[in-house]
Amino acid sequence: MADTMRAFVMTEVGKTAVVDKSIPTPGPEEAVVRTTASLICTSDVHTVRGALPVENGRTLGHESVGVVHALGSAVSGFTEGQRVAVNAVTPCFRCDYCQRGFTSQCGGALGGYRYTAQMDGNMAEYFIVPAATANLTPIPDDVTDEQAVYTCDMLSTGFMGAEHARIQFGETVAVFAQGPVGLCATIGANLLGAGRVIAVESRPERQALARKFGADDVVDFRGGDPVEQIMELTGGEGVDAAIEAFGFPATFEGCVRATKAGGRISNIGYHGENPAPLQLPLDAIGLGMNDKAIHTGLCPGGSERMGRLIRLLQTGRIDPTPMTTHRFAFDDVERAFQMMADKEDGIIKPLISFT
């Protein structure tokens, strides 16, 4: 039996390759999963461009599902061969941060994000799962790998954007940018009962998906200042909540300006590759006193949350798979990554198959 596997790695800043690595062996509280499907994330692109400091040769990827290959001696409740999903964030559920409810910040700021940032990622034929009893999630037979892999990051992050916006039924919400995370935030805003969802997006294929996923209005910044367009749509009032899903100073400022007094701004954009520093427009928050709240967050993990996301797939409440615009075998992962980096051919999410 082979003891090596193929892994997609960052060989150095700006360069990637598929290399051979040893198949990992689980520690007592870990599991090893044999990968069956993965998605490439724009965060991987940011990492390769140097936004996240990682050592050369680190495996990329944090959106993978598969089957249990091996279990550590202290892992319970799972069997080898079982289909499972694993969130991009894998908390320990023991530290002070976890016990205070900030599992994504496990051990310190952004500490729950281990794949690639602290250890090899899971864009490989096999990968390790830390704190496996709490971070493995069974995939039921009536949910496909393609559906389940969206729970690993996109759905969990997008829904968090809507949750942190504290949406009440009937409220008006703006979602700035309709990439995969923004589209999932649009789905989440509708699930939480938003009365009107305004999507800000310029790409036609993403505008179409935003409408499919429940956006009532689409604002295209090519047609003018998006904040002015939102104000016109809302009779000069602004929105109750805005979700920033792009990670760019202009969109963050747009969220703050488009939100009415007493509203909420929820940031889920990745601001690690900004050409300009992120600044808070004080004039848009009423001299700092108009009760606007800003909430930031990192994709929540853990099997309990993942189970709830999978239940939404299982019952047909949501179907994120229209975001899968391209499909590749793992042999072609480098081509898929380059297309994602260049936003070529209208790509939104490329699905990588290992079987």
Coordinates of C-alpha atoms in Angstrom, one line a residue:
M1 CA 0.0 0.0 0.0
A2 CA 1.4 3.4 -1.0
D3 CA 2.6 5.6 1.9
T4 CA 2.7 8.8 -0.2
M5 CA 0.0 11.1 -1.5
R6 CA -0.2 14.1 -3.8
A7 CA -0.8 17.6 -2.4
F8 CA -1.3 21.0 -3.9
V9 CA 1.2 23.4 -2.2
M10 CA 2.6 26.9 -2.3
T11 CA 6.3 26.3 -3.2
E12 CA 7.1 30.0 -2.6
V13 CA 5.2 33.3 -2.8
G14 CA 3.6 33.5 -6.2
K15 CA 4.2 29.8 -7.1
T16 CA 2.3 26.5 -6.7
A17 CA 2.8 22.9 -7.5
V18 CA 1.5 19.4 -7.0
V19 CA 4.1 17.4 -4.9
D20 CA 4.3 14.1 -3.2
K21 CA 4.0 14.1 0.6
S22 CA 3.7 11.3 3.2
I23 CA 0.2 10.3 4.1
P24 CA -0.3 11.7 7.6
T25 CA -0.7 9.6 10.7
P26 CA -3.3 10.8 13.2
G27 CA -2.4 11.7 16.8
P28 CA -4.7 10.5 19.6
E29 CA -7.3 13.2 19.1
E30 CA -7.0 13.5 15.3
A31 CA -8.4 11.8 12.3
V32 CA -7.1 11.3 8.7
V33 CA -9.6 11.9 6.0
R34 CA -9.2 10.6 2.4
T35 CA -10.4 13.5 0.2
T36 CA -13.1 13.1 -2.3
A37 CA -14.0 16.7 -3.3
S38 CA -12.6 20.2 -2.6
L39 CA -13.3 23.8 -3.6
I40 CA -10.7 26.4 -4.2
C41 CA -11.2 29.6 -2.2
T42 CA -10.1 33.1 -3.1
S43 CA -8.3 33.1 0.3
D44 CA -5.9 30.5 -1.2
V45 CA -5.2 33.0 -3.9
H46 CA -4.5 35.7 -1.4
T47 CA -2.2 33.4 0.5
V48 CA -0.1 32.6 -2.6
R49 CA 0.2 36.3 -3.4
G50 CA 1.8 36.7 0.1
A51 CA -1.1 38.1 2.1
L52 CA -0.7 35.3 4.7
P53 CA 2.8 34.4 5.9
V54 CA 3.2 30.7 5.5
E55 CA 6.3 28.5 5.1
N56 CA 7.2 27.3 1.6
G57 CA 5.8 23.9 0.8
R58 CA 2.7 24.3 2.9
T59 CA -0.4 22.5 1.5
L60 CA -3.2 24.9 0.4
G61 CA -6.9 24.4 0.8
H62 CA -9.5 24.5 3.6
E63 CA -12.7 23.3 1.8
S64 CA -12.7 19.5 1.5
V65 CA -14.9 16.5 2.3
G66 CA -14.1 12.9 2.1
V67 CA -14.2 9.6 4.0
V68 CA -12.5 8.7 7.3
H69 CA -9.3 6.9 6.6
A70 CA -7.9 6.5 10.1
L71 CA -8.9 7.5 13.6
G72 CA -6.8 8.5 16.6
S73 CA -7.1 6.4 19.8
A74 CA -9.1 9.1 21.6
V75 CA -11.6 9.8 18.8
S76 CA -15.1 8.4 19.3
G77 CA -18.4 8.4 17.4
F78 CA -16.9 7.8 13.9
T79 CA -15.9 4.8 11.9
E80 CA -13.4 4.3 9.0
G81 CA -15.0 4.6 5.6
Q82 CA -17.7 7.1 6.9
R83 CA -18.4 10.1 4.7
V84 CA -17.5 13.4 6.6
A85 CA -17.3 17.1 6.1
V86 CA -14.8 19.3 8.0
N87 CA -15.1 23.1 8.5
A88 CA -12.3 25.4 7.4
V89 CA -12.0 26.4 11.1
T90 CA -11.2 23.6 13.5
P91 CA -11.3 24.8 17.2
C92 CA -10.1 22.9 20.2
F93 CA -13.3 23.7 22.2
R94 CA -11.2 23.8 25.4
C95 CA -9.3 27.1 25.5
D96 CA -10.5 30.3 27.1
Y97 CA -11.6 31.7 23.7
C98 CA -13.6 28.7 22.9
Q99 CA -15.2 28.5 26.3
R100 CA -16.2 32.2 26.0
G101 CA -17.9 31.4 22.7
F102 CA -15.3 32.7 20.3
T103 CA -14.3 29.3 18.8
S104 CA -13.0 30.9 15.5
Q105 CA -10.5 32.8 17.6
C106 CA -9.3 29.5 19.3
G107 CA -6.1 30.2 21.2
G108 CA -5.9 33.8 20.0
A109 CA -6.8 36.1 17.1
L110 CA -7.9 34.0 14.1
G111 CA -6.4 30.9 15.8
G112 CA -9.2 28.5 14.7
Y113 CA -8.1 28.9 11.1
R114 CA -5.4 26.1 11.1
Y115 CA -5.4 24.8 7.6
T116 CA -2.6 26.4 5.6
A117 CA -2.2 29.1 8.2
Q118 CA -0.8 26.8 10.9
M119 CA -0.6 23.3 9.4
D120 CA -1.0 21.7 6.0
G121 CA -4.3 22.4 4.3
N122 CA -6.6 19.9 2.9
M123 CA -6.2 20.3 -0.9
A124 CA -4.5 16.9 -0.8
E125 CA -5.4 13.2 -1.2
Y126 CA -5.4 12.9 2.6
F127 CA -5.6 15.4 5.4
I128 CA -5.5 15.6 9.2
V129 CA -8.4 16.8 11.3
P130 CA -7.5 18.3 14.7
A131 CA -9.9 17.8 17.6
A132 CA -11.6 15.3 15.4
T133 CA -14.5 14.3 17.6
A134 CA -15.7 17.9 17.6
N135 CA -14.8 18.8 14.1
L136 CA -15.9 15.8 12.0
T137 CA -19.4 16.0 10.7
P138 CA -21.3 13.0 9.1
I139 CA -22.6 13.5 5.6
P140 CA -26.0 11.8 5.1
D141 CA -26.5 9.6 2.0
D142 CA -29.0 12.0 0.4
V143 CA -26.5 14.9 0.4
T144 CA -23.8 14.9 -2.3
D145 CA -20.2 15.7 -1.8
E146 CA -20.7 18.7 -4.1
Q147 CA -23.4 20.1 -1.8
A148 CA -21.6 19.2 1.5
V149 CA -18.3 20.9 0.5
Y150 CA -20.1 24.3 0.5
T151 CA -20.7 23.9 4.3
C152 CA -16.9 23.9 4.9
D153 CA -16.5 27.6 4.4
M154 CA -18.8 29.4 2.0
L155 CA -22.1 28.7 3.7
S156 CA -20.8 29.0 7.2
T157 CA -19.0 32.3 6.5
G158 CA -21.9 33.8 4.5
F159 CA -24.5 32.8 7.0
M160 CA -22.3 34.3 9.8
G161 CA -22.4 37.6 7.9
A162 CA -26.2 37.5 8.1
E163 CA -26.2 36.4 11.7
H164 CA -23.8 39.1 12.8
A165 CA -26.0 41.6 11.0
R166 CA -28.7 40.7 13.5
I167 CA -31.4 40.7 10.8
Q168 CA -35.0 40.9 11.9
F169 CA -37.8 39.8 9.7
G170 CA -38.9 42.4 7.1
E171 CA -35.7 44.5 7.3
T172 CA -33.8 45.8 4.4
V173 CA -30.2 44.4 3.9
A174 CA -27.5 45.3 1.5
V175 CA -24.8 42.8 0.6
F176 CA -21.7 44.3 -0.9
A177 CA -20.2 41.9 -3.5
Q178 CA -21.6 38.7 -4.8
G179 CA -18.7 36.4 -4.9
P180 CA -19.3 33.0 -3.3
V181 CA -19.3 34.3 0.3
G182 CA -21.5 37.3 -0.7
L183 CA -23.9 35.0 -2.5
C184 CA -24.1 32.8 0.6
A185 CA -24.7 35.9 2.7
T186 CA -27.6 36.7 0.4
I187 CA -29.0 33.2 0.9
G188 CA -28.6 33.6 4.7
A189 CA -30.2 37.0 4.8
N190 CA -33.3 35.5 3.1
L191 CA -33.3 32.6 5.5
L192 CA -33.3 35.0 8.5
G193 CA -36.3 36.8 7.1
A194 CA -35.0 39.9 5.4
G195 CA -37.8 41.8 3.7
R196 CA -35.6 43.2 1.0
V197 CA -32.1 42.2 -0.1
I198 CA -30.0 44.6 -2.2
A199 CA -27.0 43.0 -3.8
V200 CA -24.1 45.2 -5.0
E201 CA -22.3 43.5 -7.9
S202 CA -21.0 44.4 -11.4
R203 CA -20.4 41.0 -13.0
P204 CA -23.5 39.8 -15.0
E205 CA -23.1 36.1 -14.1
R206 CA -22.9 37.0 -10.4
Q207 CA -25.9 39.4 -10.6
A208 CA -27.9 36.5 -12.1
L209 CA -27.0 34.2 -9.3
A210 CA -27.7 36.9 -6.7
R211 CA -31.3 37.2 -8.0
K212 CA -31.6 33.4 -8.1
F213 CA -30.6 33.3 -4.4
G214 CA -33.1 35.9 -3.4
A215 CA -31.8 39.4 -4.1
D216 CA -34.7 41.8 -4.8
D217 CA -32.5 44.5 -6.3
V218 CA -29.1 44.5 -7.8
V219 CA -26.9 47.7 -7.7
D220 CA -24.1 47.9 -10.2
F221 CA -21.4 50.3 -9.2
R222 CA -20.6 50.9 -12.9
G223 CA -23.9 52.8 -13.0
G224 CA -22.9 55.2 -10.3
D225 CA -22.1 55.4 -6.6
P226 CA -23.6 52.3 -5.1
V227 CA -24.4 54.2 -1.8
E228 CA -26.4 56.8 -3.8
Q229 CA -28.2 54.1 -5.6
I230 CA -29.1 52.3 -2.3
M231 CA -30.3 55.6 -0.9
E232 CA -32.5 56.1 -3.9
L233 CA -33.9 52.6 -3.6
T234 CA -34.7 53.1 0.1
G235 CA -36.2 56.6 -0.2
G236 CA -33.1 58.3 1.3
E237 CA -33.3 56.2 4.5
G238 CA -30.6 53.6 4.0
V239 CA -30.6 50.0 4.9
D240 CA -31.1 48.4 8.3
A241 CA -28.0 46.3 7.9
A242 CA -25.1 45.9 5.4
I243 CA -22.8 43.0 4.9
E244 CA -19.3 43.5 3.5
A245 CA -18.2 40.4 1.5
F246 CA -15.4 41.7 -0.6
G247 CA -12.5 42.8 1.6
F248 CA -11.9 46.2 0.1
P249 CA -11.8 49.7 1.8
A250 CA -14.3 51.2 -0.6
T251 CA -16.9 48.4 0.0
F252 CA -16.4 48.6 3.7
E253 CA -17.0 52.4 3.6
G254 CA -20.0 51.8 1.4
C255 CA -21.5 49.5 4.0
V256 CA -21.0 52.2 6.7
R257 CA -22.5 55.0 4.6
A258 CA -25.4 52.9 3.3
T259 CA -26.6 51.9 6.8
K260 CA -29.1 54.0 8.6
A261 CA -28.6 55.3 12.2
G262 CA -29.0 52.4 14.6
G263 CA -28.1 49.9 11.9
R264 CA -25.5 47.1 11.8
I265 CA -22.5 46.5 9.6
S266 CA -21.2 42.9 9.4
N267 CA -17.8 42.3 7.9
I268 CA -16.9 39.0 6.4
G269 CA -14.5 40.2 3.7
Y270 CA -10.9 39.3 3.7
H271 CA -8.9 42.5 4.1
G272 CA -5.4 40.9 3.9
E273 CA -4.5 42.2 0.5
N274 CA -5.7 45.8 0.5
P275 CA -3.9 48.4 -1.6
A276 CA -5.0 51.1 0.9
P277 CA -5.5 51.1 4.7
L278 CA -9.0 50.4 6.0
Q279 CA -10.3 53.6 7.6
L280 CA -13.6 54.3 9.4
P281 CA -15.5 57.2 7.8
L282 CA -16.3 59.2 11.0
D283 CA -18.7 61.5 9.2
A284 CA -20.8 58.5 8.3
I285 CA -21.3 57.4 11.9
G286 CA -22.7 60.7 13.2
L287 CA -19.6 62.1 14.9
G288 CA -19.2 58.6 16.3
M289 CA -22.5 58.7 18.1
N290 CA -25.3 57.4 15.8
D291 CA -25.6 53.8 17.2
K292 CA -24.2 52.0 14.2
A293 CA -22.6 48.7 15.2
I294 CA -19.8 47.0 13.4
H295 CA -19.3 43.2 13.9
T296 CA -16.4 41.3 12.4
G297 CA -16.0 37.5 12.4
L298 CA -14.2 34.5 11.1
C299 CA -16.1 31.4 9.7
P300 CA -17.5 29.4 12.7
G301 CA -16.6 25.7 12.8
G302 CA -17.5 22.7 14.8
S303 CA -19.8 19.7 14.1
E304 CA -22.9 21.2 15.7
R305 CA -22.9 24.1 13.3
M306 CA -21.9 22.0 10.3
G307 CA -24.8 19.6 11.1
R308 CA -27.3 22.4 11.0
L309 CA -25.9 23.6 7.6
I310 CA -26.1 20.1 6.2
R311 CA -29.7 19.7 7.4
L312 CA -30.6 22.8 5.3
L313 CA -29.1 20.9 2.3
Q314 CA -30.8 17.7 3.2
T315 CA -34.3 19.2 3.4
G316 CA -33.9 21.3 0.2
R317 CA -34.1 24.6 2.0
I318 CA -31.0 25.7 0.1
D319 CA -28.9 24.5 -2.9
P320 CA -25.5 26.3 -3.3
T321 CA -24.4 24.2 -6.2
P322 CA -25.3 26.7 -9.0
M323 CA -22.1 28.5 -7.8
T324 CA -20.1 25.5 -9.1
T325 CA -19.2 27.0 -12.5
H326 CA -16.3 24.7 -13.3
R327 CA -15.2 21.1 -12.5
F328 CA -11.8 19.6 -12.6
A329 CA -10.0 16.4 -11.7
F330 CA -7.2 16.8 -9.1
D331 CA -4.7 16.3 -11.9
D332 CA -5.8 19.7 -13.2
V333 CA -5.9 21.6 -9.9
E334 CA -3.1 24.0 -11.0
R335 CA -5.2 25.1 -14.0
A336 CA -8.2 25.5 -11.7
F337 CA -6.2 27.6 -9.3
Q338 CA -4.9 29.9 -12.0
M339 CA -8.5 30.4 -13.4
M340 CA -9.6 31.3 -9.9
A341 CA -6.7 33.8 -9.5
D342 CA -7.5 35.4 -12.9
K343 CA -11.3 35.2 -12.5
E344 CA -11.2 33.7 -16.0
D345 CA -14.3 32.5 -17.9
G346 CA -16.8 33.8 -15.3
I347 CA -15.5 31.3 -12.7
I348 CA -17.2 31.5 -9.3
K349 CA -16.3 28.2 -7.6
P350 CA -14.3 25.3 -9.1
L351 CA -15.0 21.9 -7.8
I352 CA -12.0 19.5 -7.6
S353 CA -12.8 15.8 -7.7
F354 CA -10.4 13.2 -6.3
T355 CA -12.3 10.1 -7.4

